[in-house]
PDB file of C-alpha atoms in Angstrom:
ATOM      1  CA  UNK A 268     130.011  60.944   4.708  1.00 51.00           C
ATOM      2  CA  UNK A 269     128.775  61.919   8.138  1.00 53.00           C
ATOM      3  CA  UNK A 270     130.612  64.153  10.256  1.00 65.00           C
ATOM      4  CA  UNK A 271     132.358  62.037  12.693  1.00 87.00           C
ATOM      5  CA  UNK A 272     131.634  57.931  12.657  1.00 96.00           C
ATOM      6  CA  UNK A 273     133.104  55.765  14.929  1.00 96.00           C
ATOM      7  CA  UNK A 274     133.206  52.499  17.059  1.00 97.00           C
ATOM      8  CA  UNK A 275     132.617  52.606  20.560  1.00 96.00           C
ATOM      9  CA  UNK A 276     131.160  50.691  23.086  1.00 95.00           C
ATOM     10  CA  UNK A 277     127.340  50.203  23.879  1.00 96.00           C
ATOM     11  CA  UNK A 278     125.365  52.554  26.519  1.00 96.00           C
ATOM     12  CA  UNK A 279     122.262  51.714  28.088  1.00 95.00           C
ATOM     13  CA  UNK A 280     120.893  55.577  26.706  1.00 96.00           C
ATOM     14  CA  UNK A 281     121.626  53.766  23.181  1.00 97.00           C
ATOM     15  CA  UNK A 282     118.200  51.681  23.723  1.00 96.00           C
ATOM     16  CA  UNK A 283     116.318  54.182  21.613  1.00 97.00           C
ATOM     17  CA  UNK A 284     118.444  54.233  18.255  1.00 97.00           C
ATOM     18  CA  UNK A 285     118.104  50.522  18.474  1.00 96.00           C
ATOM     19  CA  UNK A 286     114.444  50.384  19.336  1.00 96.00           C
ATOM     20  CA  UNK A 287     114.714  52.603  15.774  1.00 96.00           C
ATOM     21  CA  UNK A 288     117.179  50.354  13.618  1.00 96.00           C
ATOM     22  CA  UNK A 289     114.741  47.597  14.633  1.00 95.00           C
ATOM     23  CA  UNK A 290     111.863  50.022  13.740  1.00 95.00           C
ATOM     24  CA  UNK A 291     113.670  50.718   9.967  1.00 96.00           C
ATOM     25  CA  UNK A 292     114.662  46.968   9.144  1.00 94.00           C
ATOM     26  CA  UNK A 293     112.413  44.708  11.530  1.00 90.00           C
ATOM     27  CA  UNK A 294     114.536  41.842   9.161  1.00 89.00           C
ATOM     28  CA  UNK A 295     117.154  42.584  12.282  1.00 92.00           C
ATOM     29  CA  UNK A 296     115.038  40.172  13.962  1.00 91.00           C
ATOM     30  CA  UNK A 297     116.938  37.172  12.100  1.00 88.00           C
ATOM     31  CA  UNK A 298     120.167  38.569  13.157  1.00 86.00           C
ATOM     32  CA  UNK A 299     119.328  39.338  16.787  1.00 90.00           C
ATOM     33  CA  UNK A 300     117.167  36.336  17.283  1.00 89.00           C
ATOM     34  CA  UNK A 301     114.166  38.307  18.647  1.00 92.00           C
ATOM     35  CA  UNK A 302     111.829  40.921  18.292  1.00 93.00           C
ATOM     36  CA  UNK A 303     112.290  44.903  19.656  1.00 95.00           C
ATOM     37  CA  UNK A 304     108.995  45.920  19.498  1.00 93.00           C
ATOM     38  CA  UNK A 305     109.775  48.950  22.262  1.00 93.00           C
ATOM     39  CA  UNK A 306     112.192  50.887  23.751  1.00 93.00           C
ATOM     40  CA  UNK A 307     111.955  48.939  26.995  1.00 95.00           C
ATOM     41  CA  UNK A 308     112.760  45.253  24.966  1.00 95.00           C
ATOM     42  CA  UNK A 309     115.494  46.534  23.249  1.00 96.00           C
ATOM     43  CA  UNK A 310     117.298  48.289  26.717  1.00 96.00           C
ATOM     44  CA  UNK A 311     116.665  44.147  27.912  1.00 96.00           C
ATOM     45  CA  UNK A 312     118.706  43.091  24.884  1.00 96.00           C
ATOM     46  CA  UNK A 313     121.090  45.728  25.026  1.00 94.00           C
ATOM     47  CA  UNK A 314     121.919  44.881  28.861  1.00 93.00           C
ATOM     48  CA  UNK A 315     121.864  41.244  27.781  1.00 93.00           C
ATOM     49  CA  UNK A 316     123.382  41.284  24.585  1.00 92.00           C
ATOM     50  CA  UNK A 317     125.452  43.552  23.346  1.00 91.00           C
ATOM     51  CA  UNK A 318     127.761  44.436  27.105  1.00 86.00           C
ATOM     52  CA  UNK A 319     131.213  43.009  26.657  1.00 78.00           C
ATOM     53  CA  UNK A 320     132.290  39.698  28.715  1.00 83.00           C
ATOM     54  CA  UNK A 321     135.044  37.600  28.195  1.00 83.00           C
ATOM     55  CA  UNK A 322     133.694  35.727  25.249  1.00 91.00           C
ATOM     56  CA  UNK A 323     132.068  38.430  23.200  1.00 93.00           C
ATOM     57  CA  UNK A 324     132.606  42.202  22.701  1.00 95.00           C
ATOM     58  CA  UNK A 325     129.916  44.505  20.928  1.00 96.00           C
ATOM     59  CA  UNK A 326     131.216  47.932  19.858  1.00 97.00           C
ATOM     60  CA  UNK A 327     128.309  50.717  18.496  1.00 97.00           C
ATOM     61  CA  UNK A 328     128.889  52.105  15.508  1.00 98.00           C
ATOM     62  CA  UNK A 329     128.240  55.630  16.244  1.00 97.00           C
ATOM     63  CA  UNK A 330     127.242  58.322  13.311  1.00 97.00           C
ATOM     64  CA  UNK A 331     127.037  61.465  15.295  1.00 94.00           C
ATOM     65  CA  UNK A 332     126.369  60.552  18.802  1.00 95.00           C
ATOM     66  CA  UNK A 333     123.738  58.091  17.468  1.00 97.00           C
ATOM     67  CA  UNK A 334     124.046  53.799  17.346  1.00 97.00           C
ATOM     68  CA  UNK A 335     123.434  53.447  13.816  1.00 98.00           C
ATOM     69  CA  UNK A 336     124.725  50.043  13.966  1.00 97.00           C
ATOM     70  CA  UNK A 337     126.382  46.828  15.683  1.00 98.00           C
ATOM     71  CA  UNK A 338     129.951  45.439  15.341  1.00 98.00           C
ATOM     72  CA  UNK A 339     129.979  42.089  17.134  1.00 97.00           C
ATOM     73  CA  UNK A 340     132.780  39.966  18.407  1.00 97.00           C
ATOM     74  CA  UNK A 341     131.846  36.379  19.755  1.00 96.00           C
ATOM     75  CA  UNK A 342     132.428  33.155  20.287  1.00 96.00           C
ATOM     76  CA  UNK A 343     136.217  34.760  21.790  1.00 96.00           C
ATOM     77  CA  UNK A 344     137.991  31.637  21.971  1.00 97.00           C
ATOM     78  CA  UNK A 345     141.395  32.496  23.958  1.00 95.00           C
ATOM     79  CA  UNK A 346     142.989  28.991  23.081  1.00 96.00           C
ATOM     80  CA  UNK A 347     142.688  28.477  19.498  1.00 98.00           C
ATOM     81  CA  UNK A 348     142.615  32.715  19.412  1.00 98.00           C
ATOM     82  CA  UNK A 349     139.444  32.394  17.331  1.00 98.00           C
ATOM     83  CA  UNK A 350     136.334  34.596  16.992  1.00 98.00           C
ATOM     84  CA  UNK A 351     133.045  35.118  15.275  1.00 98.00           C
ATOM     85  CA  UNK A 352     132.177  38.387  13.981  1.00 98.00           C
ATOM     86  CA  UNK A 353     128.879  40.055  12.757  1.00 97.00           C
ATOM     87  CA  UNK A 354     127.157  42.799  11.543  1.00 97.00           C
ATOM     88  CA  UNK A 355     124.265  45.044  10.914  1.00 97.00           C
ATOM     89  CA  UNK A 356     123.702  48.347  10.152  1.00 97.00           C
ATOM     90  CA  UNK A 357     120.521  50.923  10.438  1.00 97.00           C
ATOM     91  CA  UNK A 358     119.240  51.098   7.120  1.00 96.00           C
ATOM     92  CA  UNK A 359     119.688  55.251   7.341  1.00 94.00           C
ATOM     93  CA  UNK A 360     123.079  54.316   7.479  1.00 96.00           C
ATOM     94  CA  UNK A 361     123.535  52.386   4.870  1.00 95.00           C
ATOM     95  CA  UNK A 362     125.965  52.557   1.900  1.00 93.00           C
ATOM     96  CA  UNK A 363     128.775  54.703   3.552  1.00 94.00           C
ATOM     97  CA  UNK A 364     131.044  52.018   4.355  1.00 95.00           C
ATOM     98  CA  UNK A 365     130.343  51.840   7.666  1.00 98.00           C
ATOM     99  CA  UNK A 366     130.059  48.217   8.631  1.00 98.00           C
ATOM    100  CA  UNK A 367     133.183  47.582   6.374  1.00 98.00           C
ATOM    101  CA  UNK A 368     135.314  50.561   8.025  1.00 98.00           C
ATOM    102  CA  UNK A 369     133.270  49.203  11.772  1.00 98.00           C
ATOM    103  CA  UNK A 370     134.472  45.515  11.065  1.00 98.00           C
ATOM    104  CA  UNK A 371     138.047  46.337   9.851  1.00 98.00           C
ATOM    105  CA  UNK A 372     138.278  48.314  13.236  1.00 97.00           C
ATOM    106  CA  UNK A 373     136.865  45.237  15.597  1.00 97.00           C
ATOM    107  CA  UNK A 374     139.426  43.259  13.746  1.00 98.00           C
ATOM    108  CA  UNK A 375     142.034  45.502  14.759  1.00 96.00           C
ATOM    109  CA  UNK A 376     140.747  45.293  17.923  1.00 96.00           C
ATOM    110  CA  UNK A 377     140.706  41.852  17.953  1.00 97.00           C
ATOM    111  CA  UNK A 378     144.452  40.731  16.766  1.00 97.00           C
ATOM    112  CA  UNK A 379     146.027  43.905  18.808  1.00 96.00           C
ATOM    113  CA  UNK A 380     144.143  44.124  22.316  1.00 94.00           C
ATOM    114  CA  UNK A 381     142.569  40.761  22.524  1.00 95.00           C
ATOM    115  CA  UNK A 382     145.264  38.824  21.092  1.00 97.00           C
ATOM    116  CA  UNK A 383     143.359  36.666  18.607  1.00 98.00           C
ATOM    117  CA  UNK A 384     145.133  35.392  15.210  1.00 98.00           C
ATOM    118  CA  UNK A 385     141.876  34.387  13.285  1.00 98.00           C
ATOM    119  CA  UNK A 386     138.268  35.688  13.024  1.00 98.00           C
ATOM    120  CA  UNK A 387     135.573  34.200  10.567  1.00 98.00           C
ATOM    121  CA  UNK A 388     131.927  35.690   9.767  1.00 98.00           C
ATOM    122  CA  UNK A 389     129.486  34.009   7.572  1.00 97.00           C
ATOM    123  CA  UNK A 390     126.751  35.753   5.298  1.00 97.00           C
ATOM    124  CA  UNK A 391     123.415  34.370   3.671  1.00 96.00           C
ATOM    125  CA  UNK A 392     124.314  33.481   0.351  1.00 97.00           C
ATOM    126  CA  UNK A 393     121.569  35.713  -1.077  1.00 95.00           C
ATOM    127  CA  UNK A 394     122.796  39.121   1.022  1.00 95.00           C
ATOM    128  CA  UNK A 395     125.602  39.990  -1.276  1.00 96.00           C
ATOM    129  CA  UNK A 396     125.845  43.476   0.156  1.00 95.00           C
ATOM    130  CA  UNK A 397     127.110  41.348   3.339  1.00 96.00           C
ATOM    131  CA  UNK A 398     129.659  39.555   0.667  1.00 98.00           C
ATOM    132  CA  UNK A 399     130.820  43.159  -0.313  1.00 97.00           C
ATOM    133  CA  UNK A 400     131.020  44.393   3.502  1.00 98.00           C
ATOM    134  CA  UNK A 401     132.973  40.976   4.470  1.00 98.00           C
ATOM    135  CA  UNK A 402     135.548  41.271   1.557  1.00 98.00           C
ATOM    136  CA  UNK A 403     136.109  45.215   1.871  1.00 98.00           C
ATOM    137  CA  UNK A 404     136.884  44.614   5.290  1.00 98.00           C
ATOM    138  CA  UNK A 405     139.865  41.917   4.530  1.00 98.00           C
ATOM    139  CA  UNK A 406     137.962  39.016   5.143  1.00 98.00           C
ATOM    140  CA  UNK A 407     138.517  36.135   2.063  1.00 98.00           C
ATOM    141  CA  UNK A 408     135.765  33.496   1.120  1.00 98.00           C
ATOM    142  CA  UNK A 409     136.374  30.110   2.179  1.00 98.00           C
ATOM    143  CA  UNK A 410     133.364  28.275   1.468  1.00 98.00           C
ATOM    144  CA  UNK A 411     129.357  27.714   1.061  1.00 98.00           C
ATOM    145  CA  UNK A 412     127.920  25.716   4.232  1.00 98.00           C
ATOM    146  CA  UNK A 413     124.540  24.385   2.563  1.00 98.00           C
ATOM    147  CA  UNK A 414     121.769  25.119   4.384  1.00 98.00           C
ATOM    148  CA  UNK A 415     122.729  26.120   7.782  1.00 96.00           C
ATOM    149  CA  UNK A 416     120.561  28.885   8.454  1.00 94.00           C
ATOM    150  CA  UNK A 417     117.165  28.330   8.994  1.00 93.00           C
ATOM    151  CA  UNK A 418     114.381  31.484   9.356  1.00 89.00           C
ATOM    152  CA  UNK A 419     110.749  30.080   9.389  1.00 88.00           C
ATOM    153  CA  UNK A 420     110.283  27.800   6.949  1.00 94.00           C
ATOM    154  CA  UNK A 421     113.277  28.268   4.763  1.00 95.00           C
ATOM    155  CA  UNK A 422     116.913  27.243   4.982  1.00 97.00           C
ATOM    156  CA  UNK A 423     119.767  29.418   3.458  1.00 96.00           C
ATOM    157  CA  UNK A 424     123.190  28.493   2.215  1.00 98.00           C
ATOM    158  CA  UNK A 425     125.590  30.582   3.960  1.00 98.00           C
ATOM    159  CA  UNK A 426     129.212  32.157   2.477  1.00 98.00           C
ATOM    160  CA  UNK A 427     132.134  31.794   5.066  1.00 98.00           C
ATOM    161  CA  UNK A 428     134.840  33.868   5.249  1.00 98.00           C
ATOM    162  CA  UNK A 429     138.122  34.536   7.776  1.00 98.00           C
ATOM    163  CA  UNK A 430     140.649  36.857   8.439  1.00 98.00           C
ATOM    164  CA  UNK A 431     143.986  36.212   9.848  1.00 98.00           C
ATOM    165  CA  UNK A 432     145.885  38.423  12.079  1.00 98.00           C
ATOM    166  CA  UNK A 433     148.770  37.794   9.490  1.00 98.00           C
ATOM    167  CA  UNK A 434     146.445  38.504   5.878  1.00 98.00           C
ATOM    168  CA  UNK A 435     147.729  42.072   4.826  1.00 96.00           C
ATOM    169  CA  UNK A 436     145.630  45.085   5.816  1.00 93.00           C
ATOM    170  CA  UNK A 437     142.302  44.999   3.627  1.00 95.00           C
ATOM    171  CA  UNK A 438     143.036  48.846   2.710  1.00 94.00           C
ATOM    172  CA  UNK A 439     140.340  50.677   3.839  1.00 96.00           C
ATOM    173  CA  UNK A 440     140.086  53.200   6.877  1.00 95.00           C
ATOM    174  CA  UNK A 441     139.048  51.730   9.869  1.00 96.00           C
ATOM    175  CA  UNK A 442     136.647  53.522  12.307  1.00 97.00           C
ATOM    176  CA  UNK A 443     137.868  55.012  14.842  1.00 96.00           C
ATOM    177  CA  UNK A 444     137.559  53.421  17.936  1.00 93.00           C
ATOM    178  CA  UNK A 445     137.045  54.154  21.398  1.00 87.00           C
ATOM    179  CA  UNK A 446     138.220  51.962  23.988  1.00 63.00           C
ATOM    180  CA  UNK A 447     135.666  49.648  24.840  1.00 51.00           C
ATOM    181  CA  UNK A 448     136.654  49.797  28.647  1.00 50.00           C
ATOM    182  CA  UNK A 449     137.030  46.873  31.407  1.00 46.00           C
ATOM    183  CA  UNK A 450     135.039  43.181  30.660  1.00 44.00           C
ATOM    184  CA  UNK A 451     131.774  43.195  32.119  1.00 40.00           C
ATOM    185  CA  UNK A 452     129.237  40.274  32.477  1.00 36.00           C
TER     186      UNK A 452
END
């Protein structure tokens, strides 16, 4: 296990490590919804992207003073106290429970300091290492929507799943987190 993971928020001097997650797994483009073929493109996304704002929080998940990964909050709806998380992590980061600990921690975030009562992720049906991170992390299935994702030429089922603010604590260590400071657009 690395020496000292956590959550915290995004930095524009964390443009690099995600320039290099992109670099390890360029499949991130489907979940980022473009291409980070340089340092410079992926600083543009991080500004744009992955900054907090009233709708959507991004926390890093930091392995060492290095953004190994995203936990993402979205879609903050404060009416219906709703939101849409995701995921990814670098794949040198990869099978240490990261992204399970990092989403159990934005979920804390997310019923404590932002108030929200449920959150719901979805998964490609055929990413079942995204089915393992989603149910470590408290998060129960609730469905297949049939061909809702679409990447090229091919459609994929997706797996939803939701946690409630009131669902019993999914028994793993969260991350630590810092604070992910003031909103920001």
């Amino acid at each position: 296990m690395p020496a000292s993971p956590l959550l915290r928020p995004w930095t524009a001097a964390d443009a690099p490590d995600l320039h290099a997650a992109f670099t390890a797994d360029p499949s991130l483009e489907h979940q980022l919804g473009r291409r980070l073929d340089d340092a410079r493109q992926a600083a543009k996304y991080l500004e744009a992207n992955l900054t907090g704002s009233e709708r959507r929080r991004s926390f890093a998940v930091d392995v060492d003073g290095v953004a190994v990964g995203n936990i993402g909050i979205s879609a903050i709806d404060p009416r219906h106290q709703t939101a849409w998380i995701s995921y990814w992590i670098a794949p040198s980061a990869r099978g240490l429970s990261l992204a399970a600990r990092g989403v159990a921690s934005a979920a804390a975030w997310a019923f404590s300091d932002a108030g929200l009562f449920r959150l719901e992720l979805g998964h490609r049906t055929n990413n079942p290492a995204s089915c393992r991170v989603a149910l470590r992390a408290g998060f129960r299935s609730e469905g297949i929507e049939r061909e809702k994702l679409r990447y090229g030429d091919v459609r994929f089922d997706v797996e939803t799943h939701a946690r409630l603010a009131s669902d019993p604590h999914p028994g793993i260590v969260p991350l630590p987190r810092q604070s992910p400071g003031p909103s920001t657009s």
